[in-house]
Amino acid sequence: MNGPDERGYYGEFGGRFVPEVLVEPLRELEAAVTGAFADDGFWSEYKRLLRDYVGRPSPLFEAKNLARRSRGARIVLKREDCNHTGAHKILNTVGQGLLARRMGKRRIIAETGAGQHGVATATVGALLGMPVEVYMGAEDVERQSLNVYLMELLGARVRVVESGSRTLKDATNEAFRDWAATACETFYVIGSVVGAHPYPMLVRRFASTIGEEARVQCRQRFGRSPDHVVACVGGGSNAMGIFAGFIDDAQVRLWGVEAGGHGLERLGLHAASIGAGTVGVLHGARTLVLQDADGQIAPTHSISAGLDYPGVGPEHAHLARTGRARYVMITDDEARVSFERLARLEGIVPALESAHAVAFAERLAGTLPADAIVLVNLSGRGDKDAVRFALARAATAATA
Ligand SMILES: *Cc1c(COP(=O)(O)O)cnc(C)c1O
């Protein structure tokens, strides 16, 4: 199965659960997407920017030192950490930026949690000369001063949201409110394969560059597809992107790795929406959601900001339901160990998000024969996390 039905459903998940005022803007977006995706000119512009601006194709690197330690299968990294701005998110924001321009929109809005999607959107705003406003919860603004600075440096305006829990879900509500009032002139850039139809489908299409490249690279290097593909799952865009290259290949096992935080014992300690969620509606789509008995969205926790999200893209919920992909979890502590190990053994500092995928790949590789191939999506680089750990260490030293 490749793509939702005409109403935007992947099996029982997806759809369009939005207020009346947003139905028309979503239809307009859907029509524009249909036109753009059928237009070779749109794709040649997109591909040109991926090559010259983002720096693609990203390399495929065999992590032999890591594999030797795991005593099992070969481990191969798809190096999304090498992208301009340091993660896969730019693939999506470049694509949506071009859509915004094609639709004649004059202004871009986005919501951001930790600020990574905000920075990727601000980057594209600067590139295309479009004003960007990013909604961000006040709590997150305090915690993520580096990304707030970067967004402003790139010319974006950061709109601080003081309502509710002052985090991502409140920022999302404000962004929806803005869009409902200004849809004629505004393009809303969503940061993962989440939200109302057609967002999950169009974000997947932009991210699928990862899987398409990896498939060709594996063919050239190994003469075949990998046996296993592993990616971390926040909203699910880097995972859907790499899965897209192999999903029609029934022999390739697909693994999504969720943030286990401090463990799945109770709500609030983790962000494993598939592992521990129930069916609900979040950000305009029916999907698996971490919620309490009253249907209130639960607080989440992960050491990695990018995985700290109480829902998951509807296509992942469907892949979990059908069994085409399997979803597992890695705790904060396990991710931290793999973060340090990849740095030490391969000279690559991964994003903490990506370290979740690496941790599971190490565990999996240890159970497999030496000629098996495990492909891992290294979704981003870890400078942002290294800065945080360095500041925490300095603070500890200062109080000691
Ligand atoms: C944002 C982010 C993620 C999580 O987002 P997905 O949509 O699940 O891919 C994972 N890795 C990195 C490096 C990120 O910045």
Short mmCIF file of C-alpha atoms in Angstrom, two decimals, residues 21-22 24-26 28-29 99-109 130 176-188:
data_model
loop_
_atom_site.label_atom_id
_atom_site.label_comp_id
_atom_site.label_asym_id
_atom_site.label_seq_id
_atom_site.Cartn_x
_atom_site.Cartn_y
_atom_site.Cartn_z
CA VAL A 21 -12.96 26.84 8.45
CA LEU A 22 -9.95 24.65 7.68
CA GLU A 24 -11.43 24.65 2.34
CA PRO A 25 -7.72 25.53 2.89
CA LEU A 26 -6.93 21.79 3.09
CA GLU A 28 -6.91 24.04 -1.81
CA LEU A 29 -3.63 22.54 -0.57
CA LEU A 99 4.64 24.58 -2.63
CA ALA A 100 3.94 27.83 -0.76
CA ARG A 101 5.59 29.85 -3.50
CA ARG A 102 3.76 27.93 -6.23
CA MET A 103 0.42 28.61 -4.49
CA GLY A 104 1.19 32.32 -4.40
CA LYS A 105 1.22 32.49 -0.60
CA ARG A 106 2.98 35.50 0.90
CA ARG A 107 3.66 34.25 4.39
CA ILE A 108 4.73 31.00 6.09
CA ILE A 109 3.81 29.84 9.57
CA MET A 130 9.31 34.70 2.43
CA PHE A 176 -4.12 26.42 13.59
CA ARG A 177 -5.93 29.54 14.82
CA ASP A 178 -3.64 31.79 12.76
CA TRP A 179 -4.12 29.62 9.68
CA ALA A 180 -7.91 29.56 10.06
CA ALA A 181 -7.93 33.37 10.06
CA THR A 182 -5.37 33.98 7.29
CA ALA A 183 -5.42 30.93 4.98
CA CYS A 184 -5.74 33.06 1.83
CA GLU A 185 -2.22 34.41 2.20
CA THR A 186 -0.64 31.92 4.59
CA PHE A 187 1.02 28.55 4.07
CA TYR A 188 1.23 26.32 7.14
#
